Amino acid sequence: MKWIGILCGLLVSLPVAAAEGEYFSEEIVQQGTLANETLLKDAMPGVAAEVARRGCEVPEQFFAFVLAMPKGEVGERYWHERWIVEGCEREYPVDIEFREDGVNAAYWTIKNKG
């Protein structure tokens, strides 16, 4: 489980790690993630498990991009992100929906299970 801490550290540093313009498309609204540290720690194992299920047990880098800014009222907001995971000589795009569940809680769902 040590790798989860390492992966979270990589994801928190995403805005610095991602080369400007590297993964941009018309869908990208903003570089980086809107998730706070707690939500990152919650989502990271699921993203790593999804990438492992797609064939890569050793993810190396994570890059996050906002696809849709938050919508809705505080405590009910939702937004979409795409995390690009590099590893095993491939890129794995993982689309995630984040949704608030009250003022101090949120959950996430992987939308494009490959």
Short mmCIF file of C-alpha atoms in Angstrom, two decimals:
data_model
loop_
_atom_site.label_atom_id
_atom_site.label_comp_id
_atom_site.label_asym_id
_atom_site.label_seq_id
_atom_site.Cartn_x
_atom_site.Cartn_y
_atom_site.Cartn_z
CA MET A 1 0.00 0.00 0.00
CA LYS A 2 3.07 2.27 0.03
CA TRP A 3 2.50 3.01 -3.64
CA ILE A 4 -0.80 4.78 -2.87
CA GLY A 5 1.06 7.49 -0.94
CA ILE A 6 3.58 7.86 -3.74
CA LEU A 7 0.81 8.11 -6.35
CA CYS A 8 -1.05 10.72 -4.31
CA GLY A 9 2.14 12.76 -4.13
CA LEU A 10 2.49 12.57 -7.89
CA LEU A 11 -1.09 13.65 -8.45
CA VAL A 12 -0.90 16.59 -6.03
CA SER A 13 2.08 17.90 -8.02
CA LEU A 14 0.31 17.55 -11.37
CA PRO A 15 0.15 21.20 -12.41
CA VAL A 16 3.96 21.35 -12.17
CA ALA A 17 4.61 17.93 -13.71
CA ALA A 18 2.43 18.24 -16.80
CA ALA A 19 4.06 19.88 -19.79
CA GLU A 20 1.96 22.80 -20.97
CA GLY A 21 -0.22 21.81 -23.88
CA GLU A 22 0.83 18.15 -23.75
CA TYR A 23 -2.62 16.54 -23.41
CA PHE A 24 -4.87 19.42 -24.32
CA SER A 25 -7.87 19.04 -26.56
CA GLU A 26 -11.00 21.05 -27.07
CA GLU A 27 -12.59 19.18 -24.16
CA ILE A 28 -10.08 20.43 -21.58
CA VAL A 29 -11.33 23.35 -19.49
CA GLN A 30 -8.45 23.61 -17.02
CA GLN A 31 -5.20 21.86 -16.21
CA GLY A 32 -4.98 20.21 -12.78
CA THR A 33 -7.62 18.77 -10.49
CA LEU A 34 -10.32 20.46 -8.42
CA ALA A 35 -10.34 17.62 -5.87
CA ASN A 36 -8.96 18.37 -2.43
CA GLU A 37 -6.29 16.20 -0.82
CA THR A 38 -8.82 13.95 0.95
CA LEU A 39 -10.78 13.32 -2.24
CA LEU A 40 -7.51 12.63 -4.11
CA LYS A 41 -6.55 10.02 -1.52
CA ASP A 42 -9.99 8.44 -1.88
CA ALA A 43 -9.97 8.37 -5.70
CA MET A 44 -6.33 7.42 -6.33
CA PRO A 45 -6.61 3.70 -5.41
CA GLY A 46 -9.63 3.36 -7.69
CA VAL A 47 -7.85 5.02 -10.59
CA ALA A 48 -4.76 2.86 -10.03
CA ALA A 49 -6.97 -0.26 -9.87
CA GLU A 50 -8.69 0.74 -13.12
CA VAL A 51 -5.34 1.20 -14.85
CA ALA A 52 -4.16 -2.17 -13.47
CA ARG A 53 -7.35 -3.77 -14.78
CA ARG A 54 -6.50 -2.32 -18.20
CA GLY A 55 -3.10 -3.99 -18.08
CA CYS A 56 -0.62 -1.76 -16.24
CA GLU A 57 0.32 -2.66 -12.69
CA VAL A 58 2.99 0.05 -12.46
CA PRO A 59 1.64 3.53 -13.21
CA GLU A 60 4.41 6.10 -13.43
CA GLN A 61 2.85 9.55 -13.87
CA PHE A 62 -0.58 11.09 -13.46
CA PHE A 63 -1.86 14.24 -15.20
CA ALA A 64 -5.26 15.69 -14.34
CA PHE A 65 -7.49 17.93 -16.43
CA VAL A 66 -10.91 19.41 -15.71
CA LEU A 67 -13.43 18.60 -18.45
CA ALA A 68 -16.42 20.40 -16.87
CA MET A 69 -16.35 23.00 -14.11
CA PRO A 70 -18.55 22.42 -11.03
CA LYS A 71 -22.28 22.84 -11.50
CA GLY A 72 -25.05 22.92 -8.93
CA GLU A 73 -25.50 24.30 -5.43
CA VAL A 74 -22.90 23.99 -2.66
CA GLY A 75 -23.14 20.49 -1.21
CA GLU A 76 -24.60 19.13 -4.47
CA ARG A 77 -22.00 20.26 -7.00
CA TYR A 78 -20.56 17.89 -9.57
CA TRP A 79 -17.75 18.12 -12.12
CA HIS A 80 -15.79 15.93 -14.54
CA GLU A 81 -12.07 15.37 -14.87
CA ARG A 82 -9.81 13.28 -17.06
CA TRP A 83 -6.74 11.79 -15.46
CA ILE A 84 -4.11 10.61 -17.92
CA VAL A 85 -2.05 7.85 -16.36
CA GLU A 86 1.27 6.99 -17.99
CA GLY A 87 2.87 3.63 -17.41
CA CYS A 88 3.88 0.41 -19.11
CA GLU A 89 4.80 2.42 -22.23
CA ARG A 90 1.17 3.55 -22.70
CA GLU A 91 -1.27 6.26 -21.71
CA TYR A 92 -4.52 5.41 -19.93
CA PRO A 93 -7.22 8.12 -19.90
CA VAL A 94 -9.53 7.76 -16.91
CA ASP A 95 -12.64 9.97 -16.87
CA ILE A 96 -13.98 10.66 -13.40
CA GLU A 97 -17.15 12.33 -12.15
CA PHE A 98 -16.86 13.97 -8.75
CA ARG A 99 -20.06 14.74 -6.84
CA GLU A 100 -20.54 16.46 -3.51
CA ASP A 101 -22.65 14.62 -0.95
CA GLY A 102 -23.31 17.40 1.52
CA VAL A 103 -21.05 20.30 2.44
CA ASN A 104 -18.05 18.30 3.69
CA ALA A 105 -18.32 15.10 1.66
CA ALA A 106 -17.94 13.97 -1.92
CA TYR A 107 -17.61 10.80 -3.93
CA TRP A 108 -16.24 9.86 -7.33
CA THR A 109 -17.15 7.49 -10.14
CA ILE A 110 -15.01 6.28 -13.03
CA LYS A 111 -17.04 6.91 -16.18
CA ASN A 112 -15.04 5.22 -18.97
CA LYS A 113 -14.16 1.78 -17.69
CA GLY A 114 -12.16 0.24 -20.47
#
